[in-house]
Tab-separated table of C-alpha atoms in Angstrom:
chain	number	residue	atom	x	y	z
Y	21	MET	CA	243.963	64.464	146.601
Y	22	ARG	CA	241.394	63.547	143.744
Y	23	ARG	CA	237.566	64.709	143.946
Y	24	PHE	CA	235.047	62.969	143.112
Y	25	SER	CA	232.087	64.752	141.253
Y	26	ILE	CA	228.081	63.695	141.017
Y	27	ALA	CA	228.621	62.504	138.015
Y	28	ASP	CA	231.821	60.280	139.317
Y	29	CYS	CA	229.684	58.669	142.309
Y	30	ARG	CA	226.663	58.144	140.106
Y	31	LEU	CA	229.122	56.005	137.838
Y	32	ARG	CA	230.356	53.919	140.319
Y	33	MET	CA	227.236	53.093	141.565
Y	34	ARG	CA	225.694	51.813	138.140
Y	35	ARG	CA	228.906	49.707	138.252
Y	36	THR	CA	228.626	48.640	141.964
Y	37	ALA	CA	224.847	47.789	140.942
Y	38	ILE	CA	225.962	45.801	137.298
Y	39	ARG	CA	228.645	43.554	139.238
Y	40	LEU	CA	225.938	42.430	142.207
Y	41	VAL	CA	223.721	41.452	139.416
Y	42	ALA	CA	226.056	39.560	137.542
Y	43	PHE	CA	227.193	38.027	140.841
Y	44	ALA	CA	223.417	37.316	141.823
Y	45	LEU	CA	222.822	35.461	138.130
Y	46	VAL	CA	225.820	33.445	138.676
Y	47	LEU	CA	224.934	32.770	142.804
Y	48	PHE	CA	221.446	31.618	141.630
Y	49	SER	CA	221.353	29.895	137.808
Y	50	VAL	CA	222.350	26.750	139.243
Y	51	PRO	CA	219.398	26.166	141.652
Y	52	ILE	CA	216.949	27.983	139.404
Y	53	ALA	CA	217.812	25.291	136.766
Y	54	SER	CA	217.884	22.832	139.114
Y	55	HIS	CA	214.511	24.200	139.978
Y	56	ALA	CA	212.767	24.303	136.823
Y	57	GLN	CA	214.144	20.680	135.461
Y	58	GLN	CA	212.717	19.244	138.928
Y	59	GLY	CA	209.027	20.968	138.178
Y	60	GLY	CA	208.679	18.694	135.584
Y	61	ARG	CA	207.710	15.104	135.374
Y	62	VAL	CA	210.266	12.558	136.175
Y	63	TYR	CA	208.930	9.264	134.940
Y	64	ARG	CA	210.134	5.770	136.141
Y	65	LEU	CA	211.370	2.692	134.010
Y	66	GLY	CA	212.183	-0.512	135.042
Y	67	ILE	CA	214.070	-2.739	133.248
Y	68	LEU	CA	214.144	-6.489	133.818
Y	69	ARG	CA	216.497	-9.271	132.443
Y	70	PRO	CA	217.548	-12.461	133.274
Y	71	THR	CA	221.453	-11.244	132.946
Y	72	ALA	CA	224.079	-8.465	133.874
Y	73	PRO	CA	224.341	-5.709	131.034
Y	74	LEU	CA	225.873	-7.800	127.755
Y	75	SER	CA	228.577	-5.709	127.220
Y	76	THR	CA	230.253	-2.759	129.480
Y	77	ASP	CA	228.691	-0.309	127.204
Y	78	ASP	CA	225.029	-1.562	126.875
Y	79	GLU	CA	223.697	0.587	129.535
Y	80	ALA	CA	225.250	3.791	127.661
Y	81	ARG	CA	223.684	2.754	124.478
Y	82	ILE	CA	220.459	2.489	126.174
Y	83	SER	CA	220.669	5.989	127.514
Y	84	ALA	CA	221.981	7.107	123.858
Y	85	ALA	CA	218.555	5.435	122.661
Y	86	LEU	CA	216.682	7.345	125.270
Y	87	GLY	CA	218.525	10.304	125.288
Y	88	ASP	CA	217.609	11.161	121.589
Y	89	LEU	CA	214.070	10.818	122.702
Y	90	GLY	CA	214.402	13.424	125.502
Y	91	TYR	CA	214.629	11.357	128.353
Y	92	VAL	CA	218.104	12.328	130.777
Y	93	ASP	CA	218.606	9.547	133.206
Y	94	GLY	CA	218.677	11.509	136.752
Y	95	GLN	CA	216.762	14.564	135.494
Y	96	ASN	CA	213.556	13.261	134.057
Y	97	LEU	CA	214.013	9.965	134.306
Y	98	VAL	CA	214.859	7.292	137.170
Y	99	VAL	CA	215.908	3.670	135.900
Y	100	GLU	CA	215.278	0.977	138.366
Y	101	ARG	CA	217.644	-1.726	136.742
Y	102	ARG	CA	216.928	-5.832	138.387
Y	103	TYR	CA	218.958	-8.336	136.377
Y	104	ALA	CA	218.854	-11.857	137.620
Y	105	GLN	CA	222.373	-12.718	136.939
Y	106	GLY	CA	221.724	-16.044	135.086
Y	107	LYS	CA	219.100	-17.355	138.324
Y	108	MET	CA	215.934	-17.545	136.261
Y	109	ASP	CA	213.853	-18.086	139.352
Y	110	ARG	CA	214.946	-14.568	140.691
Y	111	LEU	CA	213.067	-13.082	138.098
Y	112	PRO	CA	208.926	-13.034	139.452
Y	113	GLU	CA	210.315	-11.310	141.995
Y	114	LEU	CA	211.977	-8.887	140.889
Y	115	ALA	CA	209.341	-8.005	139.079
Y	116	ARG	CA	207.441	-8.271	141.788
Y	117	GLU	CA	209.927	-5.359	143.121
Y	118	LEU	CA	209.422	-2.838	139.985
Y	119	VAL	CA	205.812	-3.040	140.405
Y	120	ARG	CA	205.965	-2.105	144.433
Y	121	ALA	CA	209.010	0.322	142.665
Y	122	ARG	CA	205.974	1.960	141.150
Y	123	VAL	CA	207.591	2.254	137.516
Y	124	ASP	CA	205.815	3.720	134.961
Y	125	ALA	CA	206.883	1.200	132.199
Y	126	ILE	CA	209.120	-2.040	132.769
Y	127	VAL	CA	211.538	-3.287	129.667
Y	128	ALA	CA	211.287	-6.954	129.899
Y	129	VAL	CA	214.240	-8.950	127.993
Y	130	SER	CA	213.530	-12.313	126.756
Y	131	ALA	CA	210.288	-14.306	127.355
Y	132	THR	CA	210.696	-15.615	130.323
Y	133	ALA	CA	211.491	-11.833	132.088
Y	134	VAL	CA	208.382	-10.709	130.006
Y	135	ARG	CA	206.356	-13.821	131.459
Y	136	ALA	CA	207.648	-12.570	135.025
Y	137	ALA	CA	206.139	-9.376	134.591
Y	138	LYS	CA	203.278	-10.167	133.406
Y	139	GLY	CA	202.347	-12.612	135.924
Y	140	ALA	CA	203.190	-9.215	138.409
Y	141	THR	CA	201.050	-6.342	136.618
Y	142	THR	CA	198.247	-6.411	134.257
Y	143	THR	CA	198.415	-2.206	134.036
Y	144	ILE	CA	201.739	-1.449	133.993
Y	145	PRO	CA	203.115	-1.249	130.296
Y	146	ILE	CA	205.558	-4.291	129.454
Y	147	ILE	CA	207.923	-3.659	126.378
Y	148	MET	CA	209.587	-6.765	125.385
Y	149	TRP	CA	212.440	-7.356	123.295
Y	150	GLY	CA	214.106	-10.543	122.731
Y	151	LEU	CA	214.606	-13.874	120.168
Y	152	PHE	CA	210.955	-15.525	120.629
Y	153	ASP	CA	207.589	-16.027	119.418
Y	154	PRO	CA	205.373	-13.619	121.715
Y	155	VAL	CA	202.509	-15.198	120.492
Y	156	SER	CA	203.117	-19.169	120.462
Y	157	GLU	CA	204.309	-17.999	124.134
Y	158	GLY	CA	201.117	-16.410	125.366
Y	159	LEU	CA	202.527	-13.242	125.898
Y	160	VAL	CA	199.775	-11.498	123.340
Y	161	ALA	CA	196.895	-11.887	121.303
Y	162	SER	CA	198.294	-11.505	118.189
Y	163	LEU	CA	201.292	-9.152	116.699
Y	164	ALA	CA	198.970	-6.940	115.626
Y	165	ARG	CA	197.285	-6.254	118.122
Y	166	PRO	CA	198.465	-7.360	121.306
Y	167	GLY	CA	195.138	-6.384	123.367
Y	168	THR	CA	197.021	-6.539	126.908
Y	169	ASN	CA	199.653	-4.815	128.664
Y	170	VAL	CA	202.523	-6.189	126.676
Y	171	THR	CA	203.920	-5.065	122.784
Y	172	GLY	CA	207.725	-4.409	121.386
Y	173	ALA	CA	210.016	-5.027	119.276
Y	174	LEU	CA	211.341	-8.547	118.414
Y	175	ILE	CA	215.042	-9.659	117.517
Y	176	ALA	CA	213.584	-11.974	114.500
Y	177	ALA	CA	211.254	-11.668	111.678
Y	178	ASP	CA	210.301	-15.311	111.160
Y	179	GLY	CA	211.549	-18.090	113.913
Y	180	THR	CA	214.522	-17.848	115.469
Y	181	LEU	CA	216.773	-17.043	112.559
Y	182	ALA	CA	218.695	-20.067	112.961
Y	183	ALA	CA	217.800	-21.921	109.093
Y	184	LYS	CA	219.389	-18.786	107.703
Y	185	ARG	CA	222.422	-18.785	110.013
Y	186	LEU	CA	223.154	-22.655	109.249
Y	187	GLU	CA	222.530	-22.429	105.759
Y	188	LEU	CA	225.036	-19.562	105.681
Y	189	LEU	CA	227.502	-21.873	108.001
Y	190	ARG	CA	226.923	-24.715	105.568
Y	191	GLU	CA	227.479	-22.248	102.604
Y	192	SER	CA	231.170	-21.227	104.452
Y	193	VAL	CA	232.282	-24.694	105.071
Y	194	PRO	CA	230.753	-26.799	101.987
Y	195	CYS	CA	232.277	-30.002	103.253
Y	196	ALA	CA	230.965	-30.192	106.441
Y	197	PRO	CA	228.814	-32.953	107.269
Y	198	ARG	CA	228.733	-32.954	111.061
Y	199	ILE	CA	228.008	-29.574	112.880
Y	200	ALA	CA	228.637	-29.180	116.390
Y	201	ALA	CA	225.452	-26.755	118.002
Y	202	LEU	CA	225.831	-25.113	121.712
Y	203	PHE	CA	222.865	-24.275	123.243
Y	204	ASP	CA	222.451	-23.581	126.990
Y	205	ASN	CA	219.506	-23.785	129.166
Y	206	ALA	CA	217.885	-20.617	128.538
Y	207	SER	CA	217.776	-21.390	124.731
Y	208	LEU	CA	213.944	-21.231	123.232
Y	209	ARG	CA	212.762	-24.854	122.017
Y	210	ALA	CA	211.659	-22.920	118.878
Y	211	GLN	CA	215.548	-22.628	118.326
Y	212	VAL	CA	216.615	-25.852	118.824
Y	213	ASP	CA	213.742	-27.126	116.891
Y	214	GLU	CA	214.499	-25.087	113.462
Y	215	THR	CA	217.816	-25.648	113.781
Y	216	GLN	CA	217.399	-29.385	113.714
Y	217	ARG	CA	214.598	-29.009	110.879
Y	218	ALA	CA	217.008	-26.729	109.022
Y	219	ALA	CA	219.681	-29.394	109.403
Y	220	LYS	CA	217.773	-32.028	108.385
Y	221	SER	CA	217.007	-30.089	104.996
Y	222	LEU	CA	220.322	-29.763	104.359
Y	223	GLY	CA	221.376	-33.161	104.770
Y	224	ILE	CA	223.763	-32.192	107.909
Y	225	THR	CA	223.815	-34.639	111.216
Y	226	LEU	CA	224.071	-32.139	113.853
Y	227	THR	CA	225.061	-32.802	117.406
Y	228	ILE	CA	223.566	-30.857	120.096
Y	229	THR	CA	225.634	-30.037	123.155
Y	230	GLU	CA	223.868	-27.632	126.209
Y	231	VAL	CA	226.300	-25.773	128.501
Y	232	GLN	CA	225.786	-26.588	132.111
Y	233	GLY	CA	226.342	-23.850	134.492
Y	234	GLY	CA	228.846	-21.921	132.125
Y	235	ASP	CA	231.382	-24.528	131.959
Y	236	TYR	CA	232.556	-23.664	127.762
Y	237	GLU	CA	235.739	-25.941	128.487
Y	238	SER	CA	233.501	-28.978	129.479
Y	239	ALA	CA	230.742	-28.293	126.344
Y	240	PHE	CA	233.438	-28.111	124.003
Y	241	ALA	CA	235.584	-31.267	124.912
Y	242	SER	CA	232.359	-33.220	124.390
Y	243	MET	CA	231.826	-31.719	121.365
Y	244	ALA	CA	235.563	-32.213	119.982
Y	245	ALA	CA	234.622	-35.922	121.113
Y	246	THR	CA	232.195	-35.882	117.974
Y	247	ARG	CA	234.416	-34.917	115.700
Y	248	PRO	CA	232.698	-31.390	114.102
Y	249	SER	CA	233.483	-29.776	111.116
Y	250	ALA	CA	231.943	-26.789	111.644
Y	251	LEU	CA	230.110	-25.329	115.356
Y	252	PHE	CA	226.490	-23.303	115.362
Y	253	VAL	CA	226.457	-21.244	118.453
Y	254	ALA	CA	222.431	-20.343	119.300
Y	255	GLY	CA	221.327	-17.126	120.157
Y	256	SER	CA	221.383	-16.446	123.641
Y	257	THR	CA	222.600	-13.443	126.050
Y	258	PHE	CA	224.475	-15.853	127.678
Y	259	PHE	CA	226.764	-16.389	124.409
Y	260	PHE	CA	226.822	-12.456	123.879
Y	261	ARG	CA	227.745	-12.115	127.589
Y	262	ASP	CA	230.601	-14.886	127.063
Y	263	ARG	CA	231.449	-14.239	123.937
Y	264	LYS	CA	235.108	-14.193	123.980
Y	265	ARG	CA	235.838	-17.056	126.146
Y	266	ILE	CA	233.424	-18.838	123.411
Y	267	ILE	CA	235.160	-17.245	120.497
Y	268	GLU	CA	238.627	-18.569	122.398
Y	269	LEU	CA	237.604	-22.128	122.204
Y	270	ALA	CA	236.250	-22.274	119.064
Y	271	ALA	CA	239.996	-21.349	117.473
Y	272	LYS	CA	241.318	-23.491	120.504
Y	273	HIS	CA	239.656	-26.024	118.106
Y	274	ARG	CA	240.055	-25.024	115.081
Y	275	LEU	CA	236.426	-24.456	114.193
Y	276	PRO	CA	234.479	-22.013	111.875
Y	277	ALA	CA	230.950	-20.766	113.483
Y	278	ILE	CA	228.168	-18.827	113.238
Y	279	TYR	CA	227.271	-16.798	115.900
Y	280	GLU	CA	224.068	-13.549	116.200
Y	281	TRP	CA	225.561	-10.718	116.832
Y	282	PRO	CA	227.725	-8.618	114.732
Y	283	GLU	CA	229.637	-7.767	117.973
Y	284	GLN	CA	230.348	-11.606	117.659
Y	285	ALA	CA	232.319	-11.793	114.491
Y	286	ARG	CA	234.260	-8.404	115.350
Y	287	ASP	CA	235.492	-10.074	118.309
Y	288	GLY	CA	237.021	-12.280	115.902
Y	289	GLY	CA	234.096	-15.094	115.019
Y	290	LEU	CA	234.281	-16.524	111.648
Y	291	MET	CA	230.731	-14.982	111.010
Y	292	ALA	CA	227.547	-13.603	112.413
Y	293	TYR	CA	223.855	-13.037	111.113
Y	294	GLY	CA	221.326	-11.091	112.920
Y	295	THR	CA	219.971	-7.651	113.566
Y	296	ASP	CA	221.887	-4.865	115.079
Y	297	LEU	CA	221.918	-4.178	118.731
Y	298	GLN	CA	222.203	-0.356	118.323
Y	299	GLU	CA	219.179	-0.511	116.421
Y	300	GLY	CA	217.078	-2.595	118.593
Y	301	TYR	CA	217.755	-0.334	121.229
Y	302	ARG	CA	216.065	2.475	119.158
Y	303	ARG	CA	212.946	0.601	118.675
Y	304	VAL	CA	212.546	-0.244	122.140
Y	305	GLY	CA	213.299	3.483	122.846
Y	306	SER	CA	210.565	4.425	120.769
Y	307	TYR	CA	208.178	2.281	122.363
Y	308	ILE	CA	209.140	3.467	125.730
Y	309	ASP	CA	208.343	7.174	124.121
Y	310	ARG	CA	205.011	6.065	123.114
Y	311	VAL	CA	204.059	4.371	126.134
Y	312	LEU	CA	205.300	7.325	128.688
Y	313	LYS	CA	203.584	9.759	126.549
Y	314	GLY	CA	199.813	7.342	127.043
Y	315	ALA	CA	199.565	5.330	124.387
Y	316	LYS	CA	198.035	2.211	125.058
Y	317	PRO	CA	200.217	-1.543	124.523
Y	318	GLY	CA	197.517	-3.526	123.484
Y	319	ASP	CA	196.709	-0.892	119.877
Y	320	LEU	CA	200.901	-1.118	119.480
Y	321	PRO	CA	201.889	-3.561	117.062
Y	322	VAL	CA	204.728	-5.878	117.621
Y	323	GLU	CA	207.495	-4.507	115.511
Y	324	GLN	CA	209.512	-7.230	113.542
Y	325	PRO	CA	212.803	-6.263	111.927
Y	326	THR	CA	213.055	-5.671	108.155
Y	327	LYS	CA	216.727	-5.603	108.726
Y	328	PHE	CA	219.677	-8.034	108.919
Y	329	ALA	CA	223.092	-8.351	108.614
Y	330	LEU	CA	226.101	-10.571	107.828
Y	331	GLY	CA	229.473	-10.088	108.979
Y	332	ILE	CA	232.251	-11.910	107.727
Y	333	ASN	CA	235.896	-12.063	109.468
Y	334	LEU	CA	238.724	-12.922	107.090
Y	335	LYS	CA	241.589	-12.827	109.780
Y	336	THR	CA	239.676	-15.612	111.749
Y	337	ALA	CA	238.904	-17.421	108.518
Y	338	LYS	CA	242.815	-17.074	107.725
Y	339	ALA	CA	243.502	-18.417	110.389
Y	340	LEU	CA	241.452	-21.762	110.200
Y	341	GLY	CA	242.868	-21.884	106.209
Y	342	LEU	CA	239.268	-21.571	105.373
Y	343	ALA	CA	238.534	-20.048	101.758
Y	344	ILE	CA	235.121	-18.139	101.977
Y	345	PRO	CA	233.413	-18.354	99.042
Y	346	GLN	CA	233.474	-15.026	96.477
Y	347	SER	CA	229.565	-15.348	96.290
Y	348	LEU	CA	229.236	-15.010	99.989
Y	349	LEU	CA	231.215	-12.264	100.689
Y	350	GLN	CA	229.732	-10.010	98.223
Y	351	ARG	CA	226.441	-10.432	100.237
Y	352	ALA	CA	228.414	-9.404	103.714
Y	353	ASP	CA	227.358	-6.310	105.028
Y	354	GLU	CA	230.447	-6.401	106.846
Y	355	VAL	CA	233.834	-7.805	106.146
Y	356	ILE	CA	236.503	-7.719	108.736
Y	357	ARG	CA	240.105	-8.008	107.351
């Protein structure tokens, strides 16, 4: 039988102690870390929008923008989401729900959502994002000095980009004396007016069709009766959400069309001109970060985009038998082949 010396006993005791310490570290490391996270400030952010998320990865983009700034949903951030699902009259009550949830800030998408949020609170910071003029809508005193609890980022720098998109569409389809324009009941009057003024200056006969209750088939049938040569699709969160159906119908009716978002060209639309969604999320995320750190919305100038992208889908052009002018292709930021 093997005999153990005092040195052997001491060695065994040392090894046992090391194992116990290691076991304790494994056992308690997760609770200790969780406690450390819980000990910091947890912010509550409200999101108010007239529709559901624009796309399946919409929430992931928002989370990524905030994650880059150190905010992690479920750790130091709790997100309260309120979507009106296209029922605009629900927005005021949804805004009040966010106020009752004691959120630290509200992200309001669209002028209607901003107005609902502003009607629900005059103290909680509201970060707006959308395609509208907040000054003419009476939401802020000025872009430089909002002066209220509202600030944020805009999609277009001047107007609604409608005039520029119509000009680009006319350039891609030179022989297009008659153009159809697709709007919805949530489209801003300013966007409609700008499109009509641009059509008049370009010598285009513009036929406006409004989608009723998401019935795109009826809207396209109505447009087809006017025998248009091209299609202008208004900037709309609903049209972005339903972009694949609209693109399919435009192809069915063989209508060259221009859209707002780069994703719409990537998904098969002929052209798109506007800002990048991911960049928009980053700009909104920056405002969220600043107001959560104590900045007053009324002192933060409303940010206007300075970079716009033109996307052209040559596969769609080929399917339509359309030759895009080389001068236009040279100006494109993205050409889908």
